[in-house]
PDB file of C-alpha atoms in Angstrom:
ATOM      1  CA  UNK X  71      -1.618  18.369  -1.452  1.00  0.00           C
ATOM      2  CA  UNK X  72      -1.466  17.288   2.229  1.00  0.00           C
ATOM      3  CA  UNK X  73      -0.655  14.282   3.667  1.00  0.00           C
ATOM      4  CA  UNK X  74      -0.520  12.908   7.289  1.00  0.00           C
ATOM      5  CA  UNK X  75       0.890   9.249   8.300  1.00  0.00           C
ATOM      6  CA  UNK X  76       1.047   7.763  11.462  1.00  0.00           C
ATOM      7  CA  UNK X  77       2.039   4.153  12.207  1.00  0.00           C
ATOM      8  CA  UNK X  78      -0.425   1.407  12.944  1.00  0.00           C
ATOM      9  CA  UNK X  79      -0.460  -0.618  16.631  1.00  0.00           C
ATOM     10  CA  UNK X  80       0.948  -3.659  15.298  1.00  0.00           C
ATOM     11  CA  UNK X  81       3.424  -4.083  12.561  1.00  0.00           C
ATOM     12  CA  UNK X  82       3.983  -0.596  12.711  1.00  0.00           C
ATOM     13  CA  UNK X  83       2.085  -0.211   8.846  1.00  0.00           C
ATOM     14  CA  UNK X  84       2.195   3.234   8.084  1.00  0.00           C
ATOM     15  CA  UNK X  85      -1.831   4.821   7.794  1.00  0.00           C
ATOM     16  CA  UNK X  86      -1.688   7.776   5.125  1.00  0.00           C
ATOM     17  CA  UNK X  87      -4.397  10.324   4.776  1.00  0.00           C
ATOM     18  CA  UNK X  88      -4.336  12.631   1.674  1.00  0.00           C
ATOM     19  CA  UNK X  89      -6.727  15.282   0.819  1.00  0.00           C
ATOM     20  CA  UNK X  90      -5.794  18.531  -1.619  1.00  0.00           C
ATOM     21  CA  UNK X  91      -5.596  20.795   1.609  1.00  0.00           C
ATOM     22  CA  UNK X  92      -7.586  21.475   5.251  1.00  0.00           C
ATOM     23  CA  UNK X  93     -11.306  20.612   5.409  1.00  0.00           C
ATOM     24  CA  UNK X  94     -11.967  19.142   1.629  1.00  0.00           C
ATOM     25  CA  UNK X  95     -12.374  15.320   0.912  1.00  0.00           C
ATOM     26  CA  UNK X  96      -9.646  12.615   1.726  1.00  0.00           C
ATOM     27  CA  UNK X  97      -7.969   8.576   0.799  1.00  0.00           C
ATOM     28  CA  UNK X  98      -7.213   6.812   3.327  1.00  0.00           C
ATOM     29  CA  UNK X  99      -4.716   4.525   2.409  1.00  0.00           C
ATOM     30  CA  UNK X 100      -4.274   0.884   4.327  1.00  0.00           C
ATOM     31  CA  UNK X 101      -6.015   1.434   7.791  1.00  0.00           C
ATOM     32  CA  UNK X 102      -4.247  -1.407   9.626  1.00  0.00           C
ATOM     33  CA  UNK X 103      -5.014  -2.868  13.418  1.00  0.00           C
ATOM     34  CA  UNK X 104      -5.854  -0.787  15.654  1.00  0.00           C
ATOM     35  CA  UNK X 105      -5.667   2.716  13.527  1.00  0.00           C
ATOM     36  CA  UNK X 106      -9.343   4.037  13.746  1.00  0.00           C
ATOM     37  CA  UNK X 107      -9.153   6.138  17.405  1.00  0.00           C
ATOM     38  CA  UNK X 108      -5.509   7.988  15.692  1.00  0.00           C
ATOM     39  CA  UNK X 109      -7.270   8.469  12.342  1.00  0.00           C
ATOM     40  CA  UNK X 110     -10.321   9.377  13.737  1.00  0.00           C
ATOM     41  CA  UNK X 111      -8.309  12.604  15.754  1.00  0.00           C
ATOM     42  CA  UNK X 112      -6.515  13.215  12.014  1.00  0.00           C
ATOM     43  CA  UNK X 113      -9.311  13.425  10.377  1.00  0.00           C
ATOM     44  CA  UNK X 114     -11.018  15.874  12.634  1.00  0.00           C
ATOM     45  CA  UNK X 115      -6.999  17.502  13.604  1.00  0.00           C
ATOM     46  CA  UNK X 116      -7.068  18.369   9.115  1.00  0.00           C
ATOM     47  CA  UNK X 117     -11.261  18.779   8.985  1.00  0.00           C
ATOM     48  CA  UNK X 118     -11.075  15.649   5.892  1.00  0.00           C
ATOM     49  CA  UNK X 119     -13.841  13.472   4.956  1.00  0.00           C
ATOM     50  CA  UNK X 120     -13.001  10.500   3.450  1.00  0.00           C
ATOM     51  CA  UNK X 121     -13.965   9.604   0.168  1.00  0.00           C
ATOM     52  CA  UNK X 122     -12.748   6.461  -0.502  1.00  0.00           C
ATOM     53  CA  UNK X 123     -10.172   3.386   1.178  1.00  0.00           C
ATOM     54  CA  UNK X 124      -7.080   2.930  -1.354  1.00  0.00           C
ATOM     55  CA  UNK X 125      -5.382  -0.409  -0.312  1.00  0.00           C
ATOM     56  CA  UNK X 126      -2.025  -0.970  -1.815  1.00  0.00           C
ATOM     57  CA  UNK X 127      -2.248  -4.837  -1.317  1.00  0.00           C
ATOM     58  CA  UNK X 128      -4.585  -7.146   0.749  1.00  0.00           C
ATOM     59  CA  UNK X 129      -2.164  -8.568   3.453  1.00  0.00           C
ATOM     60  CA  UNK X 130      -4.184  -8.233   7.458  1.00  0.00           C
ATOM     61  CA  UNK X 131      -1.897  -5.387   8.704  1.00  0.00           C
ATOM     62  CA  UNK X 132      -2.572  -3.293   5.919  1.00  0.00           C
ATOM     63  CA  UNK X 133      -6.545  -3.428   5.724  1.00  0.00           C
ATOM     64  CA  UNK X 134      -7.478  -4.830   8.927  1.00  0.00           C
ATOM     65  CA  UNK X 135      -9.500  -1.399   9.254  1.00  0.00           C
ATOM     66  CA  UNK X 136     -10.652  -1.459   6.051  1.00  0.00           C
ATOM     67  CA  UNK X 137     -14.888  -2.565   6.911  1.00  0.00           C
ATOM     68  CA  UNK X 138     -14.824  -0.679   9.867  1.00  0.00           C
ATOM     69  CA  UNK X 139     -13.617   2.507   8.331  1.00  0.00           C
ATOM     70  CA  UNK X 140     -15.591   2.207   4.983  1.00  0.00           C
ATOM     71  CA  UNK X 141     -18.921   1.132   7.128  1.00  0.00           C
ATOM     72  CA  UNK X 142     -18.842   3.829   9.060  1.00  0.00           C
ATOM     73  CA  UNK X 143     -18.834   6.101   6.531  1.00  0.00           C
ATOM     74  CA  UNK X 144     -20.607   4.157   3.555  1.00  0.00           C
ATOM     75  CA  UNK X 145     -17.511   4.809   1.512  1.00  0.00           C
ATOM     76  CA  UNK X 146     -15.689   2.101  -0.749  1.00  0.00           C
ATOM     77  CA  UNK X 147     -12.458   0.057  -0.450  1.00  0.00           C
ATOM     78  CA  UNK X 148     -10.440  -0.131  -3.542  1.00  0.00           C
ATOM     79  CA  UNK X 149      -8.195  -3.380  -4.409  1.00  0.00           C
ATOM     80  CA  UNK X 150      -6.359  -5.164  -7.170  1.00  0.00           C
ATOM     81  CA  UNK X 151      -8.488  -8.092  -8.060  1.00  0.00           C
ATOM     82  CA  UNK X 152      -5.745 -10.354  -7.767  1.00  0.00           C
ATOM     83  CA  UNK X 153      -5.898 -10.027  -4.003  1.00  0.00           C
ATOM     84  CA  UNK X 154      -9.484  -9.384  -3.595  1.00  0.00           C
ATOM     85  CA  UNK X 155      -9.369 -12.879  -1.955  1.00  0.00           C
ATOM     86  CA  UNK X 156      -7.665 -12.155   0.828  1.00  0.00           C
ATOM     87  CA  UNK X 157     -11.012  -9.294   1.513  1.00  0.00           C
ATOM     88  CA  UNK X 158     -12.841 -12.203   2.293  1.00  0.00           C
ATOM     89  CA  UNK X 159     -10.386 -14.109   3.755  1.00  0.00           C
ATOM     90  CA  UNK X 160      -7.285 -12.439   4.795  1.00  0.00           C
ATOM     91  CA  UNK X 161      -5.498 -16.128   6.080  1.00  0.00           C
ATOM     92  CA  UNK X 162      -5.247 -16.807   2.942  1.00  0.00           C
ATOM     93  CA  UNK X 163      -2.459 -14.315   2.493  1.00  0.00           C
ATOM     94  CA  UNK X 164      -0.780 -15.259   6.002  1.00  0.00           C
ATOM     95  CA  UNK X 165       2.267 -17.249   6.747  1.00  0.00           C
ATOM     96  CA  UNK X 166       1.439 -20.849   8.581  1.00  0.00           C
ATOM     97  CA  UNK X 167       2.814 -19.309  11.864  1.00  0.00           C
ATOM     98  CA  UNK X 168       0.436 -15.511  11.894  1.00  0.00           C
ATOM     99  CA  UNK X 169      -2.338 -17.997  10.458  1.00  0.00           C
ATOM    100  CA  UNK X 170      -1.794 -19.963  13.715  1.00  0.00           C
ATOM    101  CA  UNK X 171      -2.038 -16.754  15.554  1.00  0.00           C
ATOM    102  CA  UNK X 172      -4.710 -14.873  13.753  1.00  0.00           C
ATOM    103  CA  UNK X 173      -6.658 -17.662  12.188  1.00  0.00           C
ATOM    104  CA  UNK X 174      -8.543 -18.856  15.644  1.00  0.00           C
ATOM    105  CA  UNK X 175      -9.368 -15.838  17.133  1.00  0.00           C
ATOM    106  CA  UNK X 176     -10.275 -13.574  14.193  1.00  0.00           C
ATOM    107  CA  UNK X 177     -13.896 -12.199  13.119  1.00  0.00           C
ATOM    108  CA  UNK X 178     -13.654 -11.061   9.814  1.00  0.00           C
ATOM    109  CA  UNK X 179     -16.341  -9.274   7.500  1.00  0.00           C
ATOM    110  CA  UNK X 180     -15.506  -7.955   4.090  1.00  0.00           C
ATOM    111  CA  UNK X 181     -16.246  -4.556   3.141  1.00  0.00           C
ATOM    112  CA  UNK X 182     -19.678  -4.089   1.244  1.00  0.00           C
ATOM    113  CA  UNK X 183     -18.754  -1.861  -1.708  1.00  0.00           C
ATOM    114  CA  UNK X 184     -14.906  -3.223  -2.992  1.00  0.00           C
ATOM    115  CA  UNK X 185     -13.959  -1.756  -6.409  1.00  0.00           C
ATOM    116  CA  UNK X 186     -10.934  -2.984  -8.268  1.00  0.00           C
ATOM    117  CA  UNK X 187      -7.821  -1.507  -9.255  1.00  0.00           C
ATOM    118  CA  UNK X 188      -5.836  -1.341 -12.091  1.00  0.00           C
ATOM    119  CA  UNK X 189      -2.465  -0.647 -13.701  1.00  0.00           C
ATOM    120  CA  UNK X 190      -2.621   2.387 -15.303  1.00  0.00           C
ATOM    121  CA  UNK X 191      -5.585   3.699 -13.428  1.00  0.00           C
ATOM    122  CA  UNK X 192      -6.328   7.344 -13.317  1.00  0.00           C
ATOM    123  CA  UNK X 193      -7.993   7.375  -9.668  1.00  0.00           C
ATOM    124  CA  UNK X 194      -9.811  10.959  -9.377  1.00  0.00           C
ATOM    125  CA  UNK X 195     -11.530  10.624  -6.361  1.00  0.00           C
ATOM    126  CA  UNK X 196     -11.757  13.244  -3.513  1.00  0.00           C
ATOM    127  CA  UNK X 197      -9.777  16.448  -5.991  1.00  0.00           C
ATOM    128  CA  UNK X 198      -7.015  14.354  -6.531  1.00  0.00           C
ATOM    129  CA  UNK X 199      -5.862  11.966  -9.422  1.00  0.00           C
ATOM    130  CA  UNK X 200      -3.467   8.913  -8.209  1.00  0.00           C
ATOM    131  CA  UNK X 201      -2.094   6.626 -11.000  1.00  0.00           C
ATOM    132  CA  UNK X 202      -2.246   3.022 -10.012  1.00  0.00           C
ATOM    133  CA  UNK X 203       0.856   1.179 -10.706  1.00  0.00           C
ATOM    134  CA  UNK X 204       0.557  -2.767 -10.651  1.00  0.00           C
ATOM    135  CA  UNK X 205       3.495  -4.128  -8.775  1.00  0.00           C
ATOM    136  CA  UNK X 206       3.836  -7.685  -8.085  1.00  0.00           C
ATOM    137  CA  UNK X 207       5.785  -9.301  -6.293  1.00  0.00           C
ATOM    138  CA  UNK X 208       5.302  -8.934  -2.768  1.00  0.00           C
ATOM    139  CA  UNK X 209       1.634 -10.334  -3.622  1.00  0.00           C
ATOM    140  CA  UNK X 210      -0.045 -11.056  -6.967  1.00  0.00           C
ATOM    141  CA  UNK X 211      -1.842  -7.757  -6.550  1.00  0.00           C
ATOM    142  CA  UNK X 212       0.587  -5.028  -4.925  1.00  0.00           C
ATOM    143  CA  UNK X 213      -0.170  -1.941  -6.413  1.00  0.00           C
ATOM    144  CA  UNK X 214       1.851   2.216  -6.107  1.00  0.00           C
ATOM    145  CA  UNK X 215      -0.219   4.916  -6.151  1.00  0.00           C
ATOM    146  CA  UNK X 216       1.537   7.822  -7.309  1.00  0.00           C
ATOM    147  CA  UNK X 217       0.519  11.745  -7.179  1.00  0.00           C
ATOM    148  CA  UNK X 218       2.070  14.735  -7.538  1.00  0.00           C
ATOM    149  CA  UNK X 219       5.446  13.534  -7.223  1.00  0.00           C
ATOM    150  CA  UNK X 220       5.109  10.954  -4.468  1.00  0.00           C
ATOM    151  CA  UNK X 221       4.947   7.486  -4.754  1.00  0.00           C
ATOM    152  CA  UNK X 222       2.730   5.398  -1.877  1.00  0.00           C
ATOM    153  CA  UNK X 223       4.820   2.010  -2.131  1.00  0.00           C
ATOM    154  CA  UNK X 224       2.844  -0.432   0.180  1.00  0.00           C
ATOM    155  CA  UNK X 225       5.207  -2.735   0.974  1.00  0.00           C
ATOM    156  CA  UNK X 226       7.011  -2.919  -2.501  1.00  0.00           C
ATOM    157  CA  UNK X 227       9.329  -0.605  -2.007  1.00  0.00           C
ATOM    158  CA  UNK X 228      10.974   0.209   1.775  1.00  0.00           C
ATOM    159  CA  UNK X 229      13.956   2.902   2.789  1.00  0.00           C
ATOM    160  CA  UNK X 230      17.116   0.218   1.823  1.00  0.00           C
ATOM    161  CA  UNK X 231      15.325  -2.169   1.455  1.00  0.00           C
ATOM    162  CA  UNK X 232      11.448  -4.167  -0.018  1.00  0.00           C
ATOM    163  CA  UNK X 233       8.730  -6.610   1.069  1.00  0.00           C
ATOM    164  CA  UNK X 234       9.391  -9.990   1.797  1.00  0.00           C
ATOM    165  CA  UNK X 235       8.954 -12.343  -1.290  1.00  0.00           C
ATOM    166  CA  UNK X 236       8.266 -15.474   1.121  1.00  0.00           C
ATOM    167  CA  UNK X 237       4.755 -15.305   1.937  1.00  0.00           C
ATOM    168  CA  UNK X 238       1.696 -16.602  -0.434  1.00  0.00           C
ATOM    169  CA  UNK X 239       1.359 -15.024  -3.955  1.00  0.00           C
ATOM    170  CA  UNK X 240       5.034 -13.791  -3.552  1.00  0.00           C
ATOM    171  CA  UNK X 241       7.955 -13.701  -6.151  1.00  0.00           C
ATOM    172  CA  UNK X 242      11.198 -12.694  -6.417  1.00  0.00           C
ATOM    173  CA  UNK X 243      10.892 -12.337 -10.136  1.00  0.00           C
ATOM    174  CA  UNK X 244       7.942 -10.622 -10.341  1.00  0.00           C
ATOM    175  CA  UNK X 245       9.674  -8.303  -8.048  1.00  0.00           C
ATOM    176  CA  UNK X 246      12.748  -7.717  -9.275  1.00  0.00           C
ATOM    177  CA  UNK X 247      10.565  -6.880 -12.903  1.00  0.00           C
ATOM    178  CA  UNK X 248       8.016  -4.542 -10.756  1.00  0.00           C
ATOM    179  CA  UNK X 249      11.242  -2.980  -9.460  1.00  0.00           C
ATOM    180  CA  UNK X 250      12.656  -2.447 -12.890  1.00  0.00           C
ATOM    181  CA  UNK X 251       9.782  -1.565 -14.432  1.00  0.00           C
ATOM    182  CA  UNK X 252       7.891   0.384 -12.250  1.00  0.00           C
ATOM    183  CA  UNK X 253      10.495   2.026  -9.242  1.00  0.00           C
ATOM    184  CA  UNK X 254      13.093   2.403 -11.058  1.00  0.00           C
ATOM    185  CA  UNK X 255      11.022   4.533 -14.193  1.00  0.00           C
ATOM    186  CA  UNK X 256      10.607   7.119 -11.748  1.00  0.00           C
ATOM    187  CA  UNK X 257      12.386  10.148 -11.119  1.00  0.00           C
ATOM    188  CA  UNK X 258      14.718  10.321  -8.631  1.00  0.00           C
ATOM    189  CA  UNK X 259      13.061  13.656  -6.804  1.00  0.00           C
ATOM    190  CA  UNK X 260      10.060  11.109  -6.231  1.00  0.00           C
ATOM    191  CA  UNK X 261       9.205  10.948  -2.680  1.00  0.00           C
ATOM    192  CA  UNK X 262       8.298   7.433  -1.262  1.00  0.00           C
ATOM    193  CA  UNK X 263       5.723   6.768   1.039  1.00  0.00           C
ATOM    194  CA  UNK X 264       6.320   3.257   1.714  1.00  0.00           C
ATOM    195  CA  UNK X 265       3.855   0.630   4.161  1.00  0.00           C
ATOM    196  CA  UNK X 266       6.195   0.744   6.948  1.00  0.00           C
ATOM    197  CA  UNK X 267       9.591   2.539   7.959  1.00  0.00           C
ATOM    198  CA  UNK X 268      10.503   6.200   7.286  1.00  0.00           C
ATOM    199  CA  UNK X 269      10.214   8.044   3.696  1.00  0.00           C
ATOM    200  CA  UNK X 270      13.093   7.643   1.022  1.00  0.00           C
ATOM    201  CA  UNK X 271      13.470   9.080  -2.225  1.00  0.00           C
ATOM    202  CA  UNK X 272      14.017   6.726  -5.419  1.00  0.00           C
ATOM    203  CA  UNK X 273      17.117   8.778  -5.964  1.00  0.00           C
ATOM    204  CA  UNK X 274      18.071   7.976  -2.454  1.00  0.00           C
ATOM    205  CA  UNK X 275      17.269   4.200  -3.299  1.00  0.00           C
ATOM    206  CA  UNK X 276      18.584   4.072  -6.553  1.00  0.00           C
ATOM    207  CA  UNK X 277      21.982   5.090  -4.976  1.00  0.00           C
ATOM    208  CA  UNK X 278      21.880   2.620  -2.131  1.00  0.00           C
ATOM    209  CA  UNK X 279      19.106  -0.107  -1.879  1.00  0.00           C
ATOM    210  CA  UNK X 280      20.709  -3.139  -2.976  1.00  0.00           C
ATOM    211  CA  UNK X 281      17.386  -4.584  -4.586  1.00  0.00           C
ATOM    212  CA  UNK X 282      17.169  -2.025  -6.834  1.00  0.00           C
ATOM    213  CA  UNK X 283      20.667  -2.410  -7.563  1.00  0.00           C
ATOM    214  CA  UNK X 284      20.251  -6.124  -8.442  1.00  0.00           C
ATOM    215  CA  UNK X 285      16.836  -5.212 -10.278  1.00  0.00           C
ATOM    216  CA  UNK X 286      18.446  -3.029 -12.738  1.00  0.00           C
ATOM    217  CA  UNK X 287      21.374  -5.307 -13.459  1.00  0.00           C
ATOM    218  CA  UNK X 288      19.142  -8.626 -14.187  1.00  0.00           C
ATOM    219  CA  UNK X 289      18.482  -9.658 -17.577  1.00  0.00           C
ATOM    220  CA  UNK X 290      14.868  -9.447 -18.799  1.00  0.00           C
ATOM    221  CA  UNK X 291      15.567 -13.050 -20.402  1.00  0.00           C
ATOM    222  CA  UNK X 292      13.744 -15.537 -18.212  1.00  0.00           C
ATOM    223  CA  UNK X 293      12.075 -13.312 -15.725  1.00  0.00           C
TER     224      UNK X 293
END
């Protein structure tokens, strides 16, 4: 499997291109702010043709370029229905400060073709098989994508940390449940490619990430 990733111009959001091999179709995961030129370079370098855009959640820093990327190629954007409203109105996922920053200046168009993701779905696209794990907590519709020992964790899990839970739709109790049920169940050797920052492994995070320790130790009752 070929994976090429690079950070967006704003917020350092990681955009990933995933394909079976060079010269094949691919999927684009989380095309954020100002990524279109760099994305075109990566696609040309590896001779790839996008077949779909996959979104780990609906926050603007992960979805900003979804419509131009999809529209230029006539392809589908995939998102969990619980975050679908943010593709219609991105300000629904923003804090008050970020709404003030973006809200008055944001021109937004929803992609023409949007398809739903659900927990346990196996996406067979572009010669790839990616399993969808619904992992709410950062947003209600946050998901992770798994394929061939690699987990694209979005803003669920970072190296040494997790995504924030204080934005609209966030929930610390849901996040801990997701970490317990969706992250800690993965093999230690699983490579984690997060929505921000550098890659890690489940084993490293199991040993060092304080939030995973909290999730492992927290009782189920009351979650």
